[in-house]
PDB file of C-alpha atoms in Angstrom:
ATOM      1  CA  UNK A  73     121.734  82.225 113.906  1.00 71.00           C
ATOM      2  CA  UNK A  74     118.075  82.286 112.830  1.00 89.00           C
ATOM      3  CA  UNK A  75     118.150  86.075 112.521  1.00 87.00           C
ATOM      4  CA  UNK A  76     121.281  85.843 110.365  1.00 91.00           C
ATOM      5  CA  UNK A  77     119.571  83.336 108.085  1.00 93.00           C
ATOM      6  CA  UNK A  78     116.393  85.411 107.854  1.00 91.00           C
ATOM      7  CA  UNK A  79     118.344  88.581 107.078  1.00 93.00           C
ATOM      8  CA  UNK A  80     120.408  86.825 104.418  1.00 94.00           C
ATOM      9  CA  UNK A  81     117.260  85.421 102.810  1.00 96.00           C
ATOM     10  CA  UNK A  82     115.458  88.778 102.734  1.00 95.00           C
ATOM     11  CA  UNK A  83     118.494  90.451 101.182  1.00 96.00           C
ATOM     12  CA  UNK A  84     118.955  87.576  98.718  1.00 96.00           C
ATOM     13  CA  UNK A  85     115.316  87.717  97.644  1.00 97.00           C
ATOM     14  CA  UNK A  86     115.376  91.489  97.136  1.00 96.00           C
ATOM     15  CA  UNK A  87     118.518  91.138  95.000  1.00 97.00           C
ATOM     16  CA  UNK A  88     116.941  88.213  93.099  1.00 97.00           C
ATOM     17  CA  UNK A  89     113.858  90.295  92.294  1.00 96.00           C
ATOM     18  CA  UNK A  90     116.046  93.108  91.009  1.00 96.00           C
ATOM     19  CA  UNK A  91     118.195  90.743  88.938  1.00 97.00           C
ATOM     20  CA  UNK A  92     115.438  88.531  87.498  1.00 98.00           C
ATOM     21  CA  UNK A  93     112.230  90.575  87.572  1.00 96.00           C
ATOM     22  CA  UNK A  94     113.407  94.137  87.048  1.00 95.00           C
ATOM     23  CA  UNK A  95     110.903  94.868  84.272  1.00 95.00           C
ATOM     24  CA  UNK A  96     108.022  93.661  86.435  1.00 94.00           C
ATOM     25  CA  UNK A  97     109.268  95.656  89.411  1.00 93.00           C
ATOM     26  CA  UNK A  98     109.652  98.722  87.198  1.00 92.00           C
ATOM     27  CA  UNK A  99     106.075  98.290  85.938  1.00 94.00           C
ATOM     28  CA  UNK A 100     104.849  97.962  89.509  1.00 92.00           C
ATOM     29  CA  UNK A 101     106.799 101.085  90.377  1.00 90.00           C
ATOM     30  CA  UNK A 102     105.046 103.079  87.681  1.00 92.00           C
ATOM     31  CA  UNK A 103     101.510 102.027  88.489  1.00 93.00           C
ATOM     32  CA  UNK A 104     101.332 100.668  92.030  1.00 94.00           C
ATOM     33  CA  UNK A 105     104.222 101.723  94.268  1.00 93.00           C
ATOM     34  CA  UNK A 106     106.601 104.411  93.060  1.00 94.00           C
ATOM     35  CA  UNK A 107     109.258 103.676  95.700  1.00 94.00           C
ATOM     36  CA  UNK A 108     109.363  99.870  95.340  1.00 93.00           C
ATOM     37  CA  UNK A 109     112.615  99.734  93.347  1.00 94.00           C
ATOM     38  CA  UNK A 110     114.417 102.103  95.701  1.00 95.00           C
ATOM     39  CA  UNK A 111     113.301 100.095  98.723  1.00 95.00           C
ATOM     40  CA  UNK A 112     114.375  96.805  97.147  1.00 95.00           C
ATOM     41  CA  UNK A 113     117.794  98.294  96.393  1.00 96.00           C
ATOM     42  CA  UNK A 114     118.069  99.668  99.917  1.00 96.00           C
ATOM     43  CA  UNK A 115     117.181  96.355 101.563  1.00 95.00           C
ATOM     44  CA  UNK A 116     119.454  94.387  99.225  1.00 95.00           C
ATOM     45  CA  UNK A 117     122.432  96.598 100.123  1.00 94.00           C
ATOM     46  CA  UNK A 118     121.813  97.517 103.764  1.00 92.00           C
ATOM     47  CA  UNK A 119     122.256  95.712 107.012  1.00 88.00           C
ATOM     48  CA  UNK A 120     118.857  95.310 108.647  1.00 88.00           C
ATOM     49  CA  UNK A 121     118.098  96.722 112.075  1.00 89.00           C
ATOM     50  CA  UNK A 122     117.348  94.097 114.679  1.00 89.00           C
ATOM     51  CA  UNK A 123     115.053  94.253 117.658  1.00 89.00           C
ATOM     52  CA  UNK A 124     114.226  91.719 120.311  1.00 88.00           C
ATOM     53  CA  UNK A 125     110.840  90.040 120.377  1.00 90.00           C
ATOM     54  CA  UNK A 126     109.912  92.051 123.464  1.00 95.00           C
ATOM     55  CA  UNK A 127     110.835  95.328 121.775  1.00 95.00           C
ATOM     56  CA  UNK A 128     108.924  94.356 118.624  1.00 93.00           C
ATOM     57  CA  UNK A 129     105.778  93.644 120.643  1.00 96.00           C
ATOM     58  CA  UNK A 130     106.163  97.007 122.386  1.00 96.00           C
ATOM     59  CA  UNK A 131     106.343  98.805 119.036  1.00 91.00           C
TER      60      UNK A 131
END
């Protein structure tokens, strides 16, 4: 349940940034991180991969 909530929040926040701060994100994309907009879109639309705590520590 906690992972579902966390995933929903991350996706919501990425979508919110794109919907409400697109100009700022576009500016950041030009001068700081050229792939930021594409990554926000990808996270907002994609299902996130999940790993267990043990697997995450091993990575």
